[in-house]
Coordinates of C-alpha atoms in Angstrom, one line a residue:
M11 CA 33.1 -10.4 -18.1
N12 CA 33.8 -13.7 -17.2
A13 CA 37.4 -13.7 -15.9
P14 CA 38.9 -11.0 -14.4
T15 CA 40.8 -8.4 -14.9
V16 CA 43.2 -7.1 -12.6
V17 CA 45.7 -4.0 -13.1
I18 CA 48.9 -3.6 -10.7
D19 CA 50.3 0.0 -10.7
R20 CA 53.4 -1.4 -8.3
L21 CA 54.7 -4.1 -7.0
S22 CA 57.2 -3.6 -4.0
A23 CA 59.0 -5.8 -1.7
T24 CA 61.0 -5.4 1.4
L25 CA 62.3 -8.3 2.9
R26 CA 62.7 -8.6 6.4
H27 CA 65.4 -11.5 8.2
D28 CA 66.2 -13.1 10.8
P29 CA 68.4 -11.5 12.9
G30 CA 70.6 -13.6 14.0
Q31 CA 71.3 -14.8 10.5
P32 CA 73.1 -13.0 8.1
P33 CA 71.3 -11.3 5.7
P34 CA 70.5 -12.4 2.5
S35 CA 71.9 -10.3 -0.5
A36 CA 69.7 -8.1 -2.1
D37 CA 69.2 -9.9 -5.7
R38 CA 68.1 -13.1 -3.7
L39 CA 64.3 -11.4 -4.4
R40 CA 64.9 -10.0 -8.0
G41 CA 64.5 -13.5 -9.7
P42 CA 61.6 -14.7 -7.7
L43 CA 59.9 -11.1 -8.5
R44 CA 60.6 -11.0 -12.3
R45 CA 59.5 -14.8 -12.5
A46 CA 56.6 -13.9 -11.2
I47 CA 55.6 -10.7 -12.9
G48 CA 56.7 -12.4 -16.3
G49 CA 53.6 -15.5 -16.2
S50 CA 53.3 -16.8 -13.0
L51 CA 51.4 -13.7 -11.2
E52 CA 48.9 -13.8 -13.9
T53 CA 48.3 -17.1 -13.9
A54 CA 47.3 -16.9 -10.6
L55 CA 45.2 -13.7 -11.1
R56 CA 43.4 -15.9 -14.0
G57 CA 42.4 -18.4 -11.5
L58 CA 40.5 -15.5 -9.1
D59 CA 36.9 -16.2 -7.9
L60 CA 35.7 -12.8 -7.9
P61 CA 31.8 -11.3 -8.2
P62 CA 31.8 -9.9 -11.9
G63 CA 32.4 -6.4 -12.2
R64 CA 35.5 -4.0 -11.6
W65 CA 37.6 -3.9 -7.7
C66 CA 39.5 -2.0 -7.8
L67 CA 42.1 -1.5 -4.5
A68 CA 43.7 1.3 -3.4
R69 CA 46.8 -0.7 -1.5
L70 CA 47.4 -4.2 -0.3
D71 CA 49.7 -4.9 1.9
L72 CA 51.2 -8.3 2.8
T73 CA 53.4 -10.2 4.8
L74 CA 54.7 -13.4 3.2
A75 CA 57.4 -16.3 4.8
L76 CA 59.7 -17.2 1.8
D77 CA 62.6 -19.4 2.2
P78 CA 65.4 -18.2 0.5
A79 CA 66.8 -21.7 -0.1
R80 CA 64.2 -22.3 -2.5
P81 CA 64.5 -22.7 -6.2
E82 CA 63.5 -19.2 -7.5
P83 CA 60.4 -20.8 -9.4
A84 CA 59.4 -21.7 -6.4
L85 CA 59.8 -18.9 -4.9
A86 CA 57.5 -16.9 -7.5
R87 CA 54.2 -19.5 -7.7
E88 CA 54.1 -19.0 -3.6
W89 CA 54.3 -15.3 -4.1
S90 CA 51.8 -15.1 -6.6
E91 CA 49.2 -17.8 -5.1
A92 CA 49.3 -15.3 -1.9
V93 CA 49.2 -12.1 -3.3
A94 CA 45.5 -13.8 -5.1
A95 CA 44.4 -15.1 -2.1
A96 CA 45.2 -11.8 0.1
I97 CA 42.9 -9.7 -3.1
E98 CA 40.1 -12.5 -2.9
R99 CA 40.3 -12.7 0.9
T100 CA 39.6 -9.2 0.4
V101 CA 37.0 -8.5 -1.7
R102 CA 34.9 -11.1 0.1
E103 CA 35.5 -9.4 3.0
G104 CA 35.3 -6.3 2.1
R105 CA 37.4 -5.0 4.3
T106 CA 41.3 -3.0 3.4
T107 CA 43.5 -1.3 5.4
A108 CA 43.1 2.0 3.4
P109 CA 39.9 3.8 4.1
G110 CA 37.9 4.0 1.1
G111 CA 40.5 1.5 -0.6
L112 CA 38.2 -0.8 -1.9
V113 CA 35.8 0.3 -4.7
H114 CA 33.6 -1.7 -7.1
F115 CA 32.6 -1.5 -10.2
R116 CA 28.9 -3.5 -10.8
H117 CA 29.6 -3.1 -15.9
D118 CA 31.9 0.3 -17.3
V119 CA 28.3 2.2 -17.6
E120 CA 27.7 2.9 -14.1
L121 CA 32.0 3.2 -13.3
L122 CA 31.9 6.2 -16.3
A123 CA 28.8 7.6 -14.5
D124 CA 30.5 7.6 -11.1
A125 CA 33.8 9.8 -12.0
V126 CA 31.5 12.0 -14.2
A127 CA 29.2 12.6 -11.1
G128 CA 32.1 12.7 -8.7
L129 CA 34.8 15.5 -11.0
A130 CA 31.0 17.2 -11.8
A131 CA 30.4 17.3 -7.7
G132 CA 34.6 18.2 -7.0
R133 CA 34.3 14.8 -5.3
R134 CA 37.8 13.5 -5.7
E135 CA 37.8 10.7 -2.8
R136 CA 38.0 7.5 -6.2
L137 CA 40.7 9.8 -8.2
W138 CA 42.7 6.5 -7.7
A139 CA 40.5 4.4 -8.8
W140 CA 39.2 5.9 -12.1
R141 CA 42.6 6.8 -12.8
Q142 CA 43.8 3.0 -12.1
T143 CA 40.2 1.7 -14.7
G144 CA 41.2 3.5 -17.2
I145 CA 38.6 6.3 -16.7
L146 CA 41.0 9.3 -16.5
R147 CA 44.4 9.3 -18.0
P148 CA 48.2 10.6 -18.3
G149 CA 47.7 13.3 -20.9
D150 CA 44.5 14.6 -19.8
P151 CA 43.5 17.7 -19.1
S152 CA 43.5 18.5 -15.0
P153 CA 40.7 16.8 -13.3
D154 CA 40.9 19.6 -10.4
A155 CA 42.0 22.2 -12.4
S156 CA 40.0 21.9 -16.1
P157 CA 36.9 19.3 -14.2
G158 CA 34.6 19.5 -17.5
P159 CA 37.2 19.3 -19.9
A160 CA 38.8 16.0 -18.2
L161 CA 35.2 14.3 -18.4
L162 CA 35.2 14.6 -21.9
A163 CA 38.1 13.9 -22.7
A164 CA 36.9 10.3 -20.3
L165 CA 33.3 10.9 -22.7
E166 CA 35.0 10.6 -25.8
R167 CA 37.1 7.2 -25.2
H168 CA 33.2 5.3 -24.5
P169 CA 31.3 7.1 -27.1
Q170 CA 28.7 4.1 -26.3
H171 CA 28.3 5.3 -22.9
A172 CA 28.3 8.8 -23.3
A173 CA 24.5 9.4 -23.2
A174 CA 23.9 6.8 -20.8
A175 CA 26.8 7.3 -18.4
V176 CA 25.4 12.2 -18.5
L177 CA 22.3 10.6 -17.7
R178 CA 22.9 8.4 -14.5
A179 CA 25.5 10.9 -13.0
A180 CA 23.1 13.6 -13.4
E181 CA 20.6 11.9 -11.0
Q182 CA 23.5 11.6 -8.5
C183 CA 24.6 15.4 -8.8
G184 CA 21.9 17.1 -10.4
L185 CA 21.9 19.0 -13.9
A186 CA 23.6 22.2 -12.9
A187 CA 26.7 20.8 -11.4
L188 CA 27.2 19.0 -14.1
H189 CA 26.3 22.6 -16.3
R190 CA 29.0 24.6 -13.8
A191 CA 31.2 22.1 -15.1
W192 CA 31.2 22.5 -18.8
G193 CA 28.5 24.5 -20.1
G194 CA 27.2 25.2 -23.1
E195 CA 29.7 24.0 -25.3
G196 CA 30.6 21.3 -23.3
W197 CA 26.4 20.0 -23.6
Q198 CA 27.5 20.4 -27.5
R199 CA 30.4 18.5 -28.0
L200 CA 28.7 15.7 -25.5
A201 CA 25.6 16.1 -28.0
T202 CA 27.8 15.4 -31.2
L203 CA 29.5 12.3 -29.8
V204 CA 26.9 10.8 -29.3
T205 CA 25.2 11.9 -32.0
G206 CA 28.2 10.6 -34.2
G207 CA 29.8 13.6 -35.5
E208 CA 26.0 15.6 -36.0
P209 CA 25.8 18.3 -33.9
P210 CA 22.6 19.9 -32.3
V211 CA 20.8 22.3 -34.8
P212 CA 18.8 24.9 -32.5
G213 CA 15.2 25.9 -33.5
D214 CA 13.7 25.7 -37.0
T215 CA 15.3 23.9 -38.9
G216 CA 13.2 25.3 -42.3
G217 CA 12.4 21.4 -43.0
P218 CA 8.1 20.6 -43.8
P219 CA 6.2 21.0 -40.1
P220 CA 6.1 17.9 -38.1
G221 CA 3.3 15.6 -38.1
P222 CA 0.6 15.0 -35.8
G223 CA 2.6 11.7 -35.1
T224 CA 5.6 13.4 -34.8
R225 CA 4.4 15.8 -32.4
A226 CA 2.0 12.6 -30.3
L227 CA 5.8 11.0 -30.0
A228 CA 7.7 14.3 -28.6
R229 CA 4.7 14.1 -25.7
A230 CA 5.3 10.7 -25.0
L231 CA 8.9 10.5 -24.8
L232 CA 9.2 13.9 -22.7
A233 CA 6.5 12.4 -20.5
G234 CA 8.4 9.4 -20.0
S235 CA 12.1 10.9 -19.9
R236 CA 13.9 10.9 -16.4
L237 CA 16.8 13.5 -17.8
A238 CA 13.3 16.1 -18.5
D239 CA 12.7 16.1 -15.4
L240 CA 16.2 17.0 -14.3
V241 CA 15.6 19.7 -16.8
R242 CA 12.6 20.9 -15.6
A243 CA 13.9 21.0 -11.2
S244 CA 17.2 22.1 -12.5
R245 CA 15.6 25.8 -13.2
L246 CA 18.5 25.8 -15.4
R247 CA 17.4 28.1 -18.1
P248 CA 21.0 27.8 -20.7
A249 CA 20.5 29.8 -24.0
E250 CA 20.8 28.1 -27.0
P251 CA 22.3 25.2 -28.3
V252 CA 22.2 23.5 -25.3
P253 CA 18.4 22.4 -25.2
A254 CA 19.4 21.3 -28.6
A255 CA 21.8 19.2 -27.0
W256 CA 19.4 18.0 -24.4
A257 CA 17.0 17.3 -26.5
V258 CA 19.2 15.1 -28.2
L259 CA 20.5 13.3 -25.1
V260 CA 17.2 12.5 -24.3
L261 CA 16.4 11.3 -27.2
A262 CA 19.1 8.7 -26.7
E263 CA 17.4 8.0 -23.3
T264 CA 13.8 7.4 -24.2
D265 CA 14.2 6.2 -28.4
P266 CA 17.8 5.4 -29.1
A267 CA 17.0 3.9 -32.4
S268 CA 15.9 7.3 -33.2
L269 CA 18.9 9.2 -32.4
H270 CA 20.3 8.2 -36.5
R271 CA 17.6 8.0 -37.6
A272 CA 16.3 12.3 -37.9
A273 CA 14.6 11.4 -41.5
A274 CA 12.1 8.8 -40.3
R275 CA 11.1 11.1 -37.3
P276 CA 11.4 15.2 -39.0
G277 CA 11.3 18.2 -36.7
L278 CA 11.1 15.5 -33.5
R279 CA 14.0 16.9 -32.1
E280 CA 12.8 20.9 -32.6
L281 CA 9.5 19.8 -30.8
L282 CA 11.5 18.1 -28.0
A283 CA 13.4 20.9 -27.5
Q284 CA 10.7 22.9 -27.5
G285 CA 9.5 21.2 -24.3
L286 CA 12.4 21.1 -22.5
R287 CA 12.6 25.1 -23.1
A288 CA 8.8 24.8 -21.7
P289 CA 8.6 25.1 -18.1
D290 CA 5.9 22.6 -18.2
G291 CA 7.7 20.5 -20.0
A292 CA 5.7 20.5 -23.2
P293 CA 5.9 21.0 -26.9
A294 CA 4.1 23.9 -28.2
R295 CA 0.9 23.1 -30.0
P296 CA -0.4 23.9 -33.3
A297 CA -2.4 26.4 -33.6
H298 CA -5.8 24.6 -34.2
A299 CA -4.7 23.5 -31.0
T300 CA -7.0 25.4 -29.5
G301 CA -9.7 27.6 -30.5
P302 CA -12.2 30.0 -29.4
G303 CA -14.6 27.0 -28.2
R304 CA -15.0 25.9 -25.2
G305 CA -13.9 22.3 -25.1
E306 CA -12.3 22.2 -28.8
L307 CA -10.8 19.4 -29.2
P308 CA -7.4 18.9 -32.1
D309 CA -8.0 16.5 -35.2
R310 CA -5.0 14.7 -34.4
G311 CA -3.4 13.4 -30.9
P312 CA -2.7 10.4 -28.4
C313 CA -5.4 10.7 -26.1
G314 CA -8.6 11.6 -24.5
D315 CA -12.3 11.1 -25.9
G316 CA -12.2 12.5 -30.0
G317 CA -10.6 12.0 -33.1
S318 CA -10.7 9.5 -35.4
D319 CA -8.5 6.2 -35.6
R320 CA -5.2 7.0 -36.9
A321 CA -1.3 6.8 -35.6
G322 CA -1.0 8.8 -32.9
G323 CA -4.1 7.0 -30.9
E324 CA -7.9 7.5 -30.4
G325 CA -7.7 11.1 -29.8
E326 CA -6.6 13.7 -27.4
R327 CA -8.3 16.4 -25.2
A328 CA -6.8 19.9 -26.5
G329 CA -3.2 20.6 -24.5
C330 CA -2.8 17.0 -22.8
A331 CA 0.6 16.2 -22.9
G332 CA -0.2 13.2 -21.4
Q333 CA 0.7 9.4 -23.1
A334 CA -1.2 8.2 -25.5
G335 CA -4.6 7.2 -23.8
C336 CA -4.4 8.7 -20.6
D337 CA -7.7 8.7 -19.6
G338 CA -6.5 9.8 -16.2
C339 CA -8.4 13.4 -16.5
A340 CA -11.8 11.8 -16.5
G341 CA -10.8 9.4 -14.2
G342 CA -9.3 11.4 -11.9
Q343 CA -6.6 9.4 -11.2
A344 CA -3.7 10.9 -8.0
R345 CA -1.0 12.8 -10.5
C346 CA -2.4 13.8 -13.6
E347 CA 1.8 14.3 -15.0
G348 CA 1.3 16.9 -17.7
C349 CA -1.3 18.0 -19.0
T350 CA -2.0 21.4 -19.1
G351 CA -5.9 22.5 -17.8
T352 CA -6.6 23.4 -21.4
A353 CA -10.5 24.1 -21.5
G354 CA -12.3 20.2 -22.3
C355 CA -9.8 18.9 -20.0
A356 CA -13.1 18.9 -17.1
G357 CA -11.8 16.0 -15.4
C358 CA -8.8 17.7 -13.5
V359 CA -10.7 18.9 -11.1
R360 CA -10.5 15.9 -9.6
C361 CA -7.1 15.7 -10.1
A362 CA -4.8 15.9 -6.4
A363 CA -1.5 17.1 -7.9
C364 CA -2.3 18.0 -11.5
V365 CA 1.9 18.5 -12.3
G366 CA 2.1 21.3 -14.9
C367 CA -2.0 22.6 -15.0
A368 CA -2.7 25.9 -16.5
G369 CA -6.0 26.0 -14.3
T370 CA -8.3 26.9 -17.3
D371 CA -11.7 26.3 -17.3
G372 CA -13.2 23.0 -16.4
T373 CA -10.0 22.8 -13.7
A374 CA -9.6 23.3 -10.0
G375 CA -8.0 26.3 -10.5
P376 CA -8.7 29.4 -11.9
A377 CA -9.3 30.2 -15.3
A378 CA -6.3 31.7 -17.4
P379 CA -6.5 34.8 -19.1
P380 CA -8.1 34.8 -22.7
G381 CA -5.5 35.2 -25.5
P382 CA -4.8 32.5 -27.8
A383 CA -2.1 30.1 -27.1
S384 CA 1.5 30.7 -28.9
S385 CA 2.3 28.1 -31.5
D386 CA 6.3 28.2 -32.6
G387 CA 7.8 27.0 -29.2
G388 CA 8.8 30.3 -27.4
P389 CA 8.1 32.3 -24.2
G390 CA 4.9 32.7 -25.6
A391 CA 3.8 29.3 -25.5
V392 CA 3.7 29.7 -21.4
A393 CA 3.4 33.7 -20.9
D394 CA -0.5 34.1 -20.4
R395 CA -0.8 30.3 -17.9
A396 CA -2.2 31.2 -15.0
A397 CA 0.0 29.3 -12.1
P398 CA -0.9 25.8 -11.5
P399 CA -3.3 26.4 -7.6
H400 CA -0.8 23.8 -6.0
E401 CA 2.8 25.5 -7.4
P402 CA 1.6 29.9 -6.6
P403 CA 4.8 31.6 -8.6
A404 CA 8.5 32.7 -6.6
A405 CA 8.0 36.0 -6.1
G406 CA 9.2 38.6 -8.5
A407 CA 9.2 35.3 -11.2
S408 CA 8.5 36.8 -14.5
R409 CA 5.3 35.8 -16.6
T410 CA 6.6 37.3 -19.9
G411 CA 9.3 34.6 -20.9
A412 CA 11.9 37.2 -20.7
G413 CA 15.6 36.0 -20.1
G414 CA 16.4 33.5 -22.2
S415 CA 13.6 31.3 -21.6
G416 CA 13.2 31.1 -25.3
P417 CA 14.7 30.9 -28.5
G418 CA 17.0 33.5 -29.6
P419 CA 20.1 35.3 -27.8
A420 CA 20.6 34.6 -24.2
G421 CA 19.3 37.2 -21.9
S422 CA 21.0 38.2 -18.7
A423 CA 23.5 36.1 -16.3
A424 CA 20.3 35.3 -13.8
A425 CA 18.9 33.8 -17.2
D426 CA 21.3 30.6 -17.2
T427 CA 20.7 29.6 -13.3
A428 CA 17.1 30.3 -13.4
A429 CA 13.5 29.4 -14.2
P430 CA 10.8 32.1 -14.1
D431 CA 8.0 29.5 -14.0
P432 CA 8.1 27.4 -10.4
V433 CA 9.0 24.0 -11.4
R434 CA 8.3 20.9 -9.9
P435 CA 11.4 18.5 -8.2
A436 CA 12.6 15.3 -9.7
R437 CA 10.7 12.2 -9.4
P438 CA 13.2 10.7 -7.4
A439 CA 14.0 6.6 -9.9
P440 CA 13.8 3.3 -7.7
A441 CA 17.5 2.2 -7.8
P442 CA 18.0 -1.2 -9.5
D443 CA 17.7 -4.5 -8.0
P444 CA 21.8 -5.5 -8.1
Q445 CA 20.4 -9.5 -8.3
G446 CA 18.0 -9.3 -11.0
A447 CA 14.4 -9.2 -11.0
A448 CA 13.4 -13.0 -11.6
T449 CA 11.8 -13.9 -15.0
G450 CA 10.1 -17.7 -16.0
W451 CA 11.6 -15.9 -20.0
A452 CA 14.8 -14.9 -19.5
G453 CA 15.0 -16.6 -22.9
L454 CA 13.0 -13.5 -24.5
L455 CA 16.3 -11.4 -24.7
F456 CA 18.0 -14.2 -27.1
L457 CA 15.3 -13.2 -30.1
L458 CA 17.7 -9.9 -30.3
A459 CA 20.1 -12.3 -32.2
T460 CA 17.4 -12.2 -34.9
A461 CA 16.4 -9.1 -34.1
A462 CA 18.0 -7.5 -37.4
E463 CA 16.5 -10.8 -39.8
A464 CA 13.2 -9.5 -38.7
G465 CA 14.3 -5.7 -40.2
L466 CA 14.2 -3.8 -37.4
P467 CA 15.0 -1.6 -36.4
D468 CA 14.7 0.2 -39.5
R469 CA 11.2 -1.5 -40.1
A470 CA 9.4 0.3 -36.9
L471 CA 10.9 3.5 -37.5
D472 CA 9.6 3.4 -41.5
E473 CA 6.1 1.9 -40.5
P474 CA 3.7 4.6 -41.4
A475 CA 1.6 3.1 -38.5
L476 CA 3.6 3.4 -35.9
A477 CA 4.8 7.2 -36.5
A478 CA 3.1 8.7 -32.7
R479 CA 5.6 5.3 -31.1
P480 CA 8.8 4.8 -29.5
L481 CA 10.9 2.4 -30.5
P482 CA 10.9 0.7 -26.9
W483 CA 6.8 1.0 -28.0
T484 CA 6.7 -1.7 -30.6
L485 CA 9.7 -3.9 -29.4
H486 CA 7.6 -4.1 -26.0
T487 CA 4.5 -4.8 -27.7
A488 CA 6.0 -7.7 -30.0
A489 CA 7.1 -8.6 -27.3
L490 CA 3.6 -9.5 -25.3
A491 CA 2.5 -10.7 -29.2
L492 CA 5.5 -13.5 -29.1
V493 CA 4.6 -15.1 -25.5
P494 CA 1.4 -15.0 -24.8
G495 CA 0.1 -14.3 -21.5
I496 CA 3.3 -12.3 -20.5
A497 CA 2.5 -10.2 -17.8
P498 CA 2.9 -6.5 -19.6
A499 CA 5.6 -4.7 -16.7
D500 CA 7.4 -8.5 -16.4
P501 CA 11.5 -8.0 -16.8
A502 CA 12.2 -9.9 -19.4
A503 CA 9.5 -7.9 -21.9
L504 CA 10.5 -4.8 -20.2
A505 CA 14.3 -5.3 -21.3
L506 CA 13.8 -6.2 -24.3
A507 CA 12.4 -3.0 -25.1
G508 CA 16.3 -1.7 -23.3
L509 CA 13.9 -0.6 -20.6
G510 CA 14.2 -1.4 -16.8
P511 CA 11.1 -1.4 -13.9
D512 CA 12.3 2.1 -13.2
R513 CA 11.8 3.6 -16.1
A514 CA 8.8 1.1 -17.8
A515 CA 6.0 3.8 -16.6
G516 CA 5.6 6.0 -19.2
L517 CA 5.2 2.4 -21.6
L518 CA 3.7 0.6 -19.2
R519 CA 1.0 3.6 -19.0
A520 CA 0.2 4.1 -22.6
A521 CA -2.6 4.0 -24.6
A522 CA -3.7 0.1 -25.8
A523 CA -2.4 0.1 -30.1
T524 CA -4.9 0.9 -32.3
P525 CA -6.1 -1.5 -35.2
R526 CA -3.2 -0.4 -37.6
E527 CA -0.5 -0.4 -34.6
R528 CA -1.6 -4.2 -33.8
D529 CA -1.5 -5.1 -37.4
A530 CA 1.7 -3.6 -38.4
V531 CA 3.2 -4.9 -35.0
G532 CA 1.8 -8.1 -35.5
A533 CA 3.2 -8.9 -38.6
L534 CA 6.7 -8.0 -37.0
A535 CA 6.3 -10.3 -34.1
A536 CA 5.2 -12.5 -36.8
D537 CA 8.3 -12.4 -39.4
W538 CA 10.5 -12.1 -35.9
A539 CA 8.9 -15.3 -35.0
R540 CA 10.3 -17.2 -38.1
A541 CA 13.5 -15.2 -38.2
T542 CA 13.6 -17.3 -34.7
A543 CA 13.1 -20.6 -36.0
A544 CA 14.9 -20.4 -38.6
R545 CA 17.8 -20.4 -37.1
L546 CA 16.9 -23.2 -34.5
G547 CA 16.2 -25.1 -38.0
S548 CA 15.3 -28.6 -38.7
G549 CA 13.3 -29.6 -35.5
P550 CA 10.1 -30.0 -33.5
Y551 CA 9.5 -26.5 -33.9
A552 CA 10.3 -25.9 -37.8
H553 CA 6.7 -25.9 -38.9
D554 CA 5.4 -23.5 -35.8
P555 CA 7.8 -20.4 -35.3
S556 CA 5.6 -18.8 -32.9
G557 CA 5.7 -22.3 -30.2
A558 CA 9.5 -22.3 -31.6
V559 CA 9.7 -18.5 -29.4
H560 CA 7.3 -19.0 -26.8
L561 CA 8.6 -23.1 -25.8
A562 CA 11.7 -23.4 -26.8
V563 CA 13.3 -19.7 -26.8
A564 CA 11.7 -18.0 -24.3
R565 CA 10.5 -19.8 -21.3
R566 CA 13.4 -20.4 -19.2
P567 CA 13.8 -18.6 -15.8
G568 CA 16.6 -16.6 -14.9
R569 CA 17.2 -12.9 -13.1
I570 CA 17.1 -9.8 -15.2
T571 CA 18.8 -6.2 -14.5
A572 CA 18.1 -4.1 -16.8
E573 CA 19.7 -0.1 -15.9
T574 CA 20.6 2.4 -18.0
G575 CA 22.8 1.7 -20.5
W576 CA 23.2 -2.0 -19.7
I577 CA 21.4 -5.2 -19.7
E578 CA 22.5 -8.2 -18.1
A579 CA 20.7 -11.5 -18.0
V580 CA 21.5 -14.3 -15.8
L581 CA 20.7 -18.0 -16.3
A582 CA 21.2 -21.5 -14.3
V583 CA 24.5 -23.0 -16.1
A584 CA 22.1 -26.7 -16.0
D585 CA 19.8 -24.8 -18.3
T586 CA 22.3 -23.7 -20.8
D587 CA 20.6 -25.4 -23.9
P588 CA 22.7 -26.9 -26.9
E589 CA 19.5 -26.2 -29.6
I590 CA 20.1 -21.9 -28.4
R591 CA 24.3 -21.9 -28.4
R592 CA 24.2 -23.5 -32.0
A593 CA 21.7 -21.2 -33.3
G594 CA 23.8 -18.1 -31.7
L595 CA 21.3 -17.0 -29.6
D596 CA 22.8 -16.7 -26.6
L597 CA 25.6 -15.7 -27.6
D598 CA 27.0 -11.7 -26.1
P599 CA 24.7 -8.7 -28.5
G600 CA 27.3 -6.2 -26.8
W601 CA 26.1 -2.8 -27.2
L602 CA 23.3 -2.5 -29.5
G603 CA 22.9 1.3 -30.4
W604 CA 19.0 1.0 -31.4
L605 CA 18.2 -0.8 -27.9
G606 CA 21.2 1.8 -26.2
A607 CA 22.7 -0.4 -24.0
V608 CA 25.2 -3.3 -24.1
V609 CA 23.7 -7.0 -23.7
R610 CA 25.3 -9.1 -21.8
Y611 CA 24.1 -13.2 -20.4
R612 CA 25.4 -14.5 -18.6
Y613 CA 25.7 -18.5 -16.5
V614 CA 25.8 -19.1 -13.5

């Protein structure tokens, strides 16, 4: 995004002469116009100094005094320079003759998301801009008669941006608007596009049951997913394969590296689909997770007091779907998200708003009726739970799970538009700062250039000790090991994990690493440092890989913008380092599928 790209759909000129003089020939303008279009206008536009991004102008009116007696090359150059100056002035001042005729998109993901949200919500005021930028093209389905197919045609031309654009659009217009636009078939097409051709598979695939690490990972991904929040807020309960398609999008949002490595996380997508079907947003627990005794703990799980040292963490209170190591149930956090309040999670009595709490013994709510919890992820998983004390059930709401909330044939028409259980509203996502967040470690992102040499991402996905952790957690933990003293919430450490501050809450509240996890991440970080030092070659840090990363690469000021699908680091031109440039560390990585984002570096 260095030099701006300017597209002019139509250029017309009207010659107005002095009434006291004989009119010049109309052909007098044809020659200069041809010269301008043939080269001089492109040269003038190339010299524009515009803020980065895509700028769209619906119309630009310009009055220019020209001397017809001057040579054609001079007229063409003068004309071209005047057009370029008028464009720059309009952009800088933000004023145009056409109302709403100046639109700015900071990057392509934002542009695509704007088109998806606009057409799904029935807004057409920027249709000209979407066409001007090529998001919508001649030959596409009509955006008026068939907005869903038109959107899918646009997304299929930008498959790398599809998941991020749809998530952004859903936050703007709501998930229900997208569902109305393209329906179940559209969700399936979208999921197939995101996976690179693999259609979503609903229900049990017949493979081995997911292990405790995979179950812990599914809970962590659902707890940190904005799309999962939007699903619950939408009250949609569509038939299969829509939940399976949503599970693909949740994976693309929270752990994109696992998207194309299903064998490394068997059963993960099915668990995510279960969690999206369940009103409390948690995948069904295995049968041993609950028992007849009060306070019984599962033998595996990510948080709580019980259990042994293992890949998933330190143990889990029965039924708690919270983040690994979440001690909020015992510590009385104001908002213990995802907790189902099963017996044994006694601290929930002090929670002010225990989202999704079923009010079982040990909580502030009434005891649930006796009966075993379902372990198949179907409607029975939530059928016998009492409503949360702070969210009474809606009048007439079904407590049996009927109406298409679980796998199987679709229920009535109403089952596709409303959930039978009360849901909490999606928490608002903070708007990212368009100027980015300041950091003293902007060079940490340069390590993405040597990630493949350190074995990433496959090494992290194949490591048994990290089976319960998403790749963003591993990358973030490695960043903290590579740069001692960096704050966990530092924008550079989060961006290396593919996250911005608005999406990092789940990561920052995750449980501390177990000894096995610390050893695995430490070995990965050491190899990453050695690969980076080798790129730098002989020098003061040739035999000090840690110093090479900490002092020679990572420590440099800048501002980082990390949004869904787009990460950009802005550094000062004065800080350009010939050694870094020679090693190829600050070359734009572009689209990184395993990070789920485009990564750009910009010197200003």
